[in-house]
Short mmCIF file of C-alpha atoms in Angstrom, two decimals:
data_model
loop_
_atom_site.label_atom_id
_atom_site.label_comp_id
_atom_site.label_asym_id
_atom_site.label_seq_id
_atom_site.Cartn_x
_atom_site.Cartn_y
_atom_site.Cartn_z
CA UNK A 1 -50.77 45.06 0.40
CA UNK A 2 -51.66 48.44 1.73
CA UNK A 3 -50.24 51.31 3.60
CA UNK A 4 -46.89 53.33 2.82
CA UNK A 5 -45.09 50.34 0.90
CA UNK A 6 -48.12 49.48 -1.53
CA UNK A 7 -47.46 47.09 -4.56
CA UNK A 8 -48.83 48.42 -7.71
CA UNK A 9 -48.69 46.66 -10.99
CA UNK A 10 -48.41 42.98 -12.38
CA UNK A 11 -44.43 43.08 -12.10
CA UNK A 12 -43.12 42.04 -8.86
CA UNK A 13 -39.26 42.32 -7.93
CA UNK A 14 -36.88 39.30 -8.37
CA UNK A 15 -35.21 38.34 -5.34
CA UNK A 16 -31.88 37.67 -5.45
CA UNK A 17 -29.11 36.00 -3.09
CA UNK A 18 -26.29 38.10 -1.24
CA UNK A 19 -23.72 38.61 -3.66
CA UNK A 20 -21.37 38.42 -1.13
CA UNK A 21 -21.82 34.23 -0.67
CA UNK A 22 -21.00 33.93 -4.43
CA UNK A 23 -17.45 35.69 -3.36
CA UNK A 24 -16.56 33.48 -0.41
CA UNK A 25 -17.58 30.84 -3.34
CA UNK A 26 -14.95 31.81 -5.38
CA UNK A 27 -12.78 32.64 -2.91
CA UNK A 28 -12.26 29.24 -1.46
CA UNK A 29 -12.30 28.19 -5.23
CA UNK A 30 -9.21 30.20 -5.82
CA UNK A 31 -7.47 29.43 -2.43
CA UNK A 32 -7.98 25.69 -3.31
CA UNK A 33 -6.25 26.38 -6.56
CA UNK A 34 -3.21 28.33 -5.16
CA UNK A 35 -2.51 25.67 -2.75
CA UNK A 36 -2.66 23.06 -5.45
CA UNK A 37 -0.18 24.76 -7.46
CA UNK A 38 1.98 25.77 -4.18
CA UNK A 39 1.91 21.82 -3.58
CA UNK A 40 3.12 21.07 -7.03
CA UNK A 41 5.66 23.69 -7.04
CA UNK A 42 7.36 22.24 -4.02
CA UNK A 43 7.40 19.18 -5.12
CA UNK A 44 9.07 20.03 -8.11
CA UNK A 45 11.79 21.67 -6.42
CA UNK A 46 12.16 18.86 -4.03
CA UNK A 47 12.80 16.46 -7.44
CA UNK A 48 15.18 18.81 -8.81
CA UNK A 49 17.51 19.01 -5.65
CA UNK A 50 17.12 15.41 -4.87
CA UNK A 51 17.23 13.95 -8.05
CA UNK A 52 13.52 13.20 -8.18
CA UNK A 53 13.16 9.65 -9.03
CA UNK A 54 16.80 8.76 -9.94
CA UNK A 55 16.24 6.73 -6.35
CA UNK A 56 13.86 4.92 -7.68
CA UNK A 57 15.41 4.37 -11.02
CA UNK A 58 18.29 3.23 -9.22
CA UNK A 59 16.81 0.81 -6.99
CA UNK A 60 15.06 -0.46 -9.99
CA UNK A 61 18.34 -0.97 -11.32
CA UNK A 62 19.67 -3.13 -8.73
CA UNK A 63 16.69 -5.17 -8.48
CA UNK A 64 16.93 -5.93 -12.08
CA UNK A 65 20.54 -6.26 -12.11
CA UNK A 66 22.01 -7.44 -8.95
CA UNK A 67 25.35 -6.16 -8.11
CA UNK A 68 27.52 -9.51 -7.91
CA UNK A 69 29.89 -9.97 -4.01
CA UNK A 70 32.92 -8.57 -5.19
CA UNK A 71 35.41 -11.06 -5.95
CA UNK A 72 38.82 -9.67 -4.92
CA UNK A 73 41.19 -11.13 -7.63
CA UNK A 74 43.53 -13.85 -6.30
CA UNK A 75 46.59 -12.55 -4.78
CA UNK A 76 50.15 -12.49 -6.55
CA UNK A 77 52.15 -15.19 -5.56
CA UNK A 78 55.21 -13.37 -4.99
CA UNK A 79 58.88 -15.76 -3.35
CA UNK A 80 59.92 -15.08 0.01
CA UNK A 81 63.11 -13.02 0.31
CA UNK A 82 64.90 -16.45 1.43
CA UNK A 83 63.85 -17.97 -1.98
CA UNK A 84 65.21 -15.31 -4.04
CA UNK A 85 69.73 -15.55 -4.54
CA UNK A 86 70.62 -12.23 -4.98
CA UNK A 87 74.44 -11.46 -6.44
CA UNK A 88 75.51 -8.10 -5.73
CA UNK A 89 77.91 -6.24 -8.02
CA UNK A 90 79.48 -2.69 -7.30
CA UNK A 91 79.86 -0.30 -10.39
CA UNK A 92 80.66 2.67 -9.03
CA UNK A 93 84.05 3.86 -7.83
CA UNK A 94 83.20 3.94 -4.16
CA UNK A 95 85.18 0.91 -2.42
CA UNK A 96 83.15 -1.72 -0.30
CA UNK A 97 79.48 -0.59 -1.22
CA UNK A 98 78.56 -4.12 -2.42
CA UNK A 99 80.05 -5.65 0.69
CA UNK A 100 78.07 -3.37 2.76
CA UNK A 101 74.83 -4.02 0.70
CA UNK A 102 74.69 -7.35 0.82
CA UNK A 103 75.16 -7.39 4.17
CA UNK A 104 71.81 -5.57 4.56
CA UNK A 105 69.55 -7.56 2.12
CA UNK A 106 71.10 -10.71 4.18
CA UNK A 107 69.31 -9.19 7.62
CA UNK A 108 66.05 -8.62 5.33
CA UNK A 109 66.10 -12.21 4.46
CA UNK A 110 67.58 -12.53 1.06
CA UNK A 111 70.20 -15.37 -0.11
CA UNK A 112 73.25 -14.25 -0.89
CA UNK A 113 75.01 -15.13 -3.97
CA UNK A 114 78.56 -13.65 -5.09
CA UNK A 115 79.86 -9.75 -3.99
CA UNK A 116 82.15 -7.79 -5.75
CA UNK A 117 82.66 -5.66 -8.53
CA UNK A 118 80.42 -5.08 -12.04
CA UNK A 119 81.12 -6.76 -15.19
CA UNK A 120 82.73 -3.95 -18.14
CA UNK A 121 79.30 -3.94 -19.19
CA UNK A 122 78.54 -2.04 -15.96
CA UNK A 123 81.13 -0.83 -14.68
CA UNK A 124 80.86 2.94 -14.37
CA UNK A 125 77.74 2.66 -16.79
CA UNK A 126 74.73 2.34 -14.51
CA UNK A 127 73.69 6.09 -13.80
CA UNK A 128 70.19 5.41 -11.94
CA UNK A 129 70.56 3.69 -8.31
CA UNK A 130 70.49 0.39 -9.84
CA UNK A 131 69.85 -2.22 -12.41
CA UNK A 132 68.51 -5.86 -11.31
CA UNK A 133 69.83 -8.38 -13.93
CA UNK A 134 68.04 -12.21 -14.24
CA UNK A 135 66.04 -14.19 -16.38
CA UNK A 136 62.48 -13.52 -17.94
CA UNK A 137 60.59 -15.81 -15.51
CA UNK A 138 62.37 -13.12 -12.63
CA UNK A 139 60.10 -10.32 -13.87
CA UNK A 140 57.02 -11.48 -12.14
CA UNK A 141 59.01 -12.22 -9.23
CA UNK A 142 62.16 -12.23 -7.81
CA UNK A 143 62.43 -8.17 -9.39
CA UNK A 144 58.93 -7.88 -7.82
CA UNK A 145 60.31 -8.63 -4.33
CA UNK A 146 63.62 -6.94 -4.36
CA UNK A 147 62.45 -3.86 -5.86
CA UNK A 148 60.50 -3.14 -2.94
CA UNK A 149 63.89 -2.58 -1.21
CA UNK A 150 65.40 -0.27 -3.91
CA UNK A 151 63.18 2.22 -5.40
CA UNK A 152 64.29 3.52 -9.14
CA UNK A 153 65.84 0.32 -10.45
CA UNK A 154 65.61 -1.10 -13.84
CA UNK A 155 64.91 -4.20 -14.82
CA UNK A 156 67.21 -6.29 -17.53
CA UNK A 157 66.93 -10.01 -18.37
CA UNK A 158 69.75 -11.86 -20.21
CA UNK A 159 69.77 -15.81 -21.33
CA UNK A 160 70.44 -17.18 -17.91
CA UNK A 161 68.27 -20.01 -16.90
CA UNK A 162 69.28 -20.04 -13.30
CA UNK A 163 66.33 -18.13 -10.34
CA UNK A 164 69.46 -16.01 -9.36
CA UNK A 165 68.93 -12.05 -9.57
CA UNK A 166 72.27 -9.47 -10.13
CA UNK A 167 71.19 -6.39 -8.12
CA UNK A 168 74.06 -3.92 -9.73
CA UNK A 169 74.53 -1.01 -7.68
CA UNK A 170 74.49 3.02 -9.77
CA UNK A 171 76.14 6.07 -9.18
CA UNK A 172 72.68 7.10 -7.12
CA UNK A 173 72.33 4.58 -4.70
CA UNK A 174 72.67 6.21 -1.17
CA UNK A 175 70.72 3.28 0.95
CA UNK A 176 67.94 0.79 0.73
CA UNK A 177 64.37 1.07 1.57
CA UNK A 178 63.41 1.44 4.91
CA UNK A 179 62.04 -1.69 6.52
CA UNK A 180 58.81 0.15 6.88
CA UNK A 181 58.72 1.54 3.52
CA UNK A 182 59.55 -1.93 1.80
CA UNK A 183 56.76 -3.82 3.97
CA UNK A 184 54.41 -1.33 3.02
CA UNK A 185 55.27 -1.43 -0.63
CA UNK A 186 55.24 -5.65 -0.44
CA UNK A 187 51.68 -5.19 1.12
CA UNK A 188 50.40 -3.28 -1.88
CA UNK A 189 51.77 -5.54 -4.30
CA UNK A 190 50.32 -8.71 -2.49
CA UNK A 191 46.60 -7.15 -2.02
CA UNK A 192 44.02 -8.51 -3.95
CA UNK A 193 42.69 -6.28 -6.48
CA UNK A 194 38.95 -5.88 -6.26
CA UNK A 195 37.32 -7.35 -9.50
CA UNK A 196 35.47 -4.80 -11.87
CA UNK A 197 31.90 -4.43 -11.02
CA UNK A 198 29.64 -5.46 -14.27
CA UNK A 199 27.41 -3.11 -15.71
CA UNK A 200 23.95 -4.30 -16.86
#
Protein backbone atom coordinates (compact mmCIF):
# COMPACT_ATOMS: atom_id res chain seq x y z
CA UNK A 1 0.00 0.00 0.00
CA UNK A 2 1.20 3.45 -0.82
CA UNK A 3 0.60 7.01 0.01
CA UNK A 4 0.50 8.71 3.62
CA UNK A 5 -0.53 5.39 5.56
CA UNK A 6 2.27 3.05 3.97
CA UNK A 7 2.90 -0.46 5.57
CA UNK A 8 6.49 -1.12 6.13
CA UNK A 9 7.86 -4.29 7.52
CA UNK A 10 6.86 -8.10 7.78
CA UNK A 11 4.74 -7.41 11.09
CA UNK A 12 1.28 -6.46 10.49
CA UNK A 13 -1.15 -5.30 13.41
CA UNK A 14 -3.53 -7.82 15.15
CA UNK A 15 -6.99 -6.87 14.97
CA UNK A 16 -8.90 -7.10 17.77
CA UNK A 17 -12.79 -6.98 18.74
CA UNK A 18 -14.44 -3.92 20.64
CA UNK A 19 -13.74 -4.44 24.10
CA UNK A 20 -16.80 -3.02 24.88
CA UNK A 21 -19.00 -6.39 23.54
CA UNK A 22 -16.88 -8.49 26.00
CA UNK A 23 -18.53 -6.04 28.85
CA UNK A 24 -22.17 -6.29 27.82
CA UNK A 25 -20.90 -10.15 27.89
CA UNK A 26 -20.27 -10.08 31.30
CA UNK A 27 -22.69 -7.85 32.13
CA UNK A 28 -25.68 -9.93 31.29
CA UNK A 29 -23.50 -12.77 32.87
CA UNK A 30 -23.61 -11.01 36.16
CA UNK A 31 -27.27 -9.71 35.91
CA UNK A 32 -28.26 -13.40 35.24
CA UNK A 33 -26.46 -14.29 38.40
CA UNK A 34 -27.99 -11.56 40.69
CA UNK A 35 -31.38 -12.49 39.67
CA UNK A 36 -30.69 -16.12 40.38
CA UNK A 37 -29.64 -15.43 43.77
CA UNK A 38 -32.54 -12.63 44.24
CA UNK A 39 -34.90 -15.67 43.21
CA UNK A 40 -33.43 -17.95 45.77
CA UNK A 41 -33.36 -15.44 48.42
CA UNK A 42 -37.08 -14.91 48.18
CA UNK A 43 -37.85 -18.08 48.21
CA UNK A 44 -36.13 -18.70 51.22
CA UNK A 45 -37.86 -16.13 53.04
CA UNK A 46 -41.15 -17.23 51.73
CA UNK A 47 -40.24 -20.96 53.50
CA UNK A 48 -39.27 -19.39 56.61
CA UNK A 49 -42.57 -17.32 57.14
CA UNK A 50 -44.73 -20.02 55.80
CA UNK A 51 -43.26 -22.89 57.16
CA UNK A 52 -41.70 -24.02 53.90
CA UNK A 53 -42.70 -27.51 53.38
CA UNK A 54 -44.30 -28.31 56.79
CA UNK A 55 -47.59 -28.24 54.24
CA UNK A 56 -46.37 -30.74 52.51
CA UNK A 57 -45.04 -32.76 55.35
CA UNK A 58 -48.32 -32.47 56.77
CA UNK A 59 -50.37 -33.53 54.01
CA UNK A 60 -48.02 -36.36 53.71
CA UNK A 61 -48.96 -37.10 57.09
CA UNK A 62 -52.53 -37.44 56.61
CA UNK A 63 -52.25 -39.39 53.57
CA UNK A 64 -50.19 -41.87 55.37
CA UNK A 65 -52.13 -41.75 58.44
CA UNK A 66 -55.70 -40.94 57.98
CA UNK A 67 -57.31 -39.04 60.68
CA UNK A 68 -60.19 -41.52 61.87
CA UNK A 69 -64.37 -39.62 61.97
CA UNK A 70 -64.33 -38.69 65.38
CA UNK A 71 -66.27 -40.91 67.46
CA UNK A 72 -68.00 -38.81 70.14
CA UNK A 73 -67.98 -41.17 73.22
CA UNK A 74 -71.45 -42.51 74.13
CA UNK A 75 -73.39 -40.28 76.25
CA UNK A 76 -73.87 -40.73 80.18
CA UNK A 77 -76.91 -42.28 80.96
CA UNK A 78 -77.93 -40.08 83.64
CA UNK A 79 -82.10 -40.83 85.60
CA UNK A 80 -84.66 -38.40 85.01
CA UNK A 81 -85.43 -36.13 87.96
CA UNK A 82 -88.82 -38.26 88.37
CA UNK A 83 -86.65 -41.43 88.84
CA UNK A 84 -84.53 -40.08 91.45
CA UNK A 85 -86.53 -40.02 95.54
CA UNK A 86 -85.00 -37.32 97.10
CA UNK A 87 -85.47 -36.99 101.22
CA UNK A 88 -84.82 -33.65 102.38
CA UNK A 89 -83.45 -32.98 105.87
CA UNK A 90 -82.96 -29.41 107.49
CA UNK A 91 -79.77 -28.93 109.71
CA UNK A 92 -79.64 -25.62 110.27
CA UNK A 93 -81.58 -23.60 112.82
CA UNK A 94 -83.71 -21.73 110.35
CA UNK A 95 -87.45 -23.17 110.70
CA UNK A 96 -89.27 -24.54 107.47
CA UNK A 97 -86.23 -24.49 104.96
CA UNK A 98 -86.69 -28.21 104.12
CA UNK A 99 -90.40 -27.72 103.65
CA UNK A 100 -89.75 -24.95 101.35
CA UNK A 101 -87.00 -26.94 99.43
CA UNK A 102 -88.69 -29.72 98.68
CA UNK A 103 -91.32 -27.97 97.48
CA UNK A 104 -89.03 -26.61 94.72
CA UNK A 105 -87.17 -29.82 93.59
CA UNK A 106 -90.98 -31.25 93.40
CA UNK A 107 -91.77 -28.38 90.48
CA UNK A 108 -88.24 -29.46 88.86
CA UNK A 109 -89.44 -32.95 88.70
CA UNK A 110 -87.92 -34.81 91.54
CA UNK A 111 -89.81 -37.52 93.86
CA UNK A 112 -90.21 -36.62 97.05
CA UNK A 113 -89.34 -38.75 99.89
CA UNK A 114 -89.56 -37.67 103.74
CA UNK A 115 -89.04 -33.64 105.00
CA UNK A 116 -87.95 -32.63 108.16
CA UNK A 117 -85.15 -32.20 110.31
CA UNK A 118 -81.26 -33.78 110.15
CA UNK A 119 -80.21 -36.76 111.97
CA UNK A 120 -77.50 -35.71 115.26
CA UNK A 121 -75.06 -36.64 112.81
CA UNK A 122 -76.03 -33.44 110.93
CA UNK A 123 -77.62 -31.45 112.77
CA UNK A 124 -75.81 -28.14 113.05
CA UNK A 125 -72.69 -29.98 111.47
CA UNK A 126 -72.98 -29.42 107.73
CA UNK A 127 -71.09 -25.99 107.15
CA UNK A 128 -71.01 -26.02 103.13
CA UNK A 129 -74.64 -25.55 101.41
CA UNK A 130 -75.17 -29.15 101.50
CA UNK A 131 -74.33 -32.77 101.73
CA UNK A 132 -76.27 -35.44 99.41
CA UNK A 133 -76.32 -38.78 101.37
CA UNK A 134 -77.13 -42.40 99.31
CA UNK A 135 -75.61 -45.41 98.27
CA UNK A 136 -72.40 -46.07 96.07
CA UNK A 137 -74.34 -46.97 92.88
CA UNK A 138 -75.92 -42.99 93.50
CA UNK A 139 -72.51 -41.53 92.62
CA UNK A 140 -72.80 -41.97 88.94
CA UNK A 141 -76.22 -40.86 89.13
CA UNK A 142 -78.79 -39.77 91.16
CA UNK A 143 -75.77 -37.11 92.86
CA UNK A 144 -75.01 -36.46 89.15
CA UNK A 145 -78.55 -35.13 88.54
CA UNK A 146 -79.32 -33.33 91.69
CA UNK A 147 -76.13 -31.63 91.95
CA UNK A 148 -76.89 -29.74 88.99
CA UNK A 149 -79.51 -27.97 91.18
CA UNK A 150 -77.18 -27.23 94.17
CA UNK A 151 -73.78 -26.15 93.41
CA UNK A 152 -71.03 -26.85 96.38
CA UNK A 153 -72.47 -30.07 97.78
CA UNK A 154 -70.65 -33.05 98.96
CA UNK A 155 -71.17 -36.26 98.28
CA UNK A 156 -71.42 -39.17 101.20
CA UNK A 157 -72.56 -42.80 100.71
CA UNK A 158 -73.57 -44.99 103.69
CA UNK A 159 -74.76 -48.91 103.56
CA UNK A 160 -78.20 -48.23 102.26
CA UNK A 161 -79.26 -50.36 99.42
CA UNK A 162 -82.33 -48.40 98.56
CA UNK A 163 -82.02 -45.60 94.95
CA UNK A 164 -83.20 -42.93 97.53
CA UNK A 165 -80.81 -39.74 97.87
CA UNK A 166 -80.78 -37.46 101.46
CA UNK A 167 -80.13 -33.93 100.10
CA UNK A 168 -79.17 -32.34 103.77
CA UNK A 169 -79.41 -28.75 103.71
CA UNK A 170 -75.88 -26.42 105.37
CA UNK A 171 -75.59 -23.34 107.04
CA UNK A 172 -74.82 -21.80 103.26
CA UNK A 173 -77.63 -22.72 101.36
CA UNK A 174 -79.48 -19.48 100.25
CA UNK A 175 -81.49 -21.09 97.05
CA UNK A 176 -81.21 -23.64 94.33
CA UNK A 177 -79.89 -23.39 90.90
CA UNK A 178 -81.61 -21.46 88.54
CA UNK A 179 -83.64 -23.44 86.05
CA UNK A 180 -81.37 -22.07 83.42
CA UNK A 181 -78.24 -22.63 85.18
CA UNK A 182 -79.17 -26.36 86.12
CA UNK A 183 -80.27 -27.17 82.35
CA UNK A 184 -77.19 -25.82 81.21
CA UNK A 185 -75.08 -27.70 83.68
CA UNK A 186 -77.30 -31.18 82.83
CA UNK A 187 -76.41 -30.39 79.10
CA UNK A 188 -72.70 -30.47 79.76
CA UNK A 189 -72.79 -33.48 81.71
CA UNK A 190 -74.95 -35.40 79.04
CA UNK A 191 -72.65 -34.27 75.89
CA UNK A 192 -70.68 -36.71 74.35
CA UNK A 193 -67.11 -36.29 74.81
CA UNK A 194 -65.21 -36.27 71.55
CA UNK A 195 -62.84 -39.37 71.44
CA UNK A 196 -58.97 -38.65 71.42
CA UNK A 197 -57.62 -38.31 68.01
CA UNK A 198 -54.70 -41.13 67.45
CA UNK A 199 -51.41 -40.14 66.62
CA UNK A 200 -49.46 -42.14 63.98
Amino acid sequence: MGGKYRITGDAYPRMRRPRHRRRLVLAGIGAVVALSLAGWGTLQLIDVFTGGDKSASAADHQRDCPTSKPSAASAKALPKPAAIKVNVYNATTRSGLAKSAAEELKKRGFTIGEVGNATKAYDKKVPGTGVLLGAPTATNGSFTVLGTQLAGTVQKTDTRRTGEVDLILGTKFKAFSTPQEATAAMAALTKPAPAPSSSC
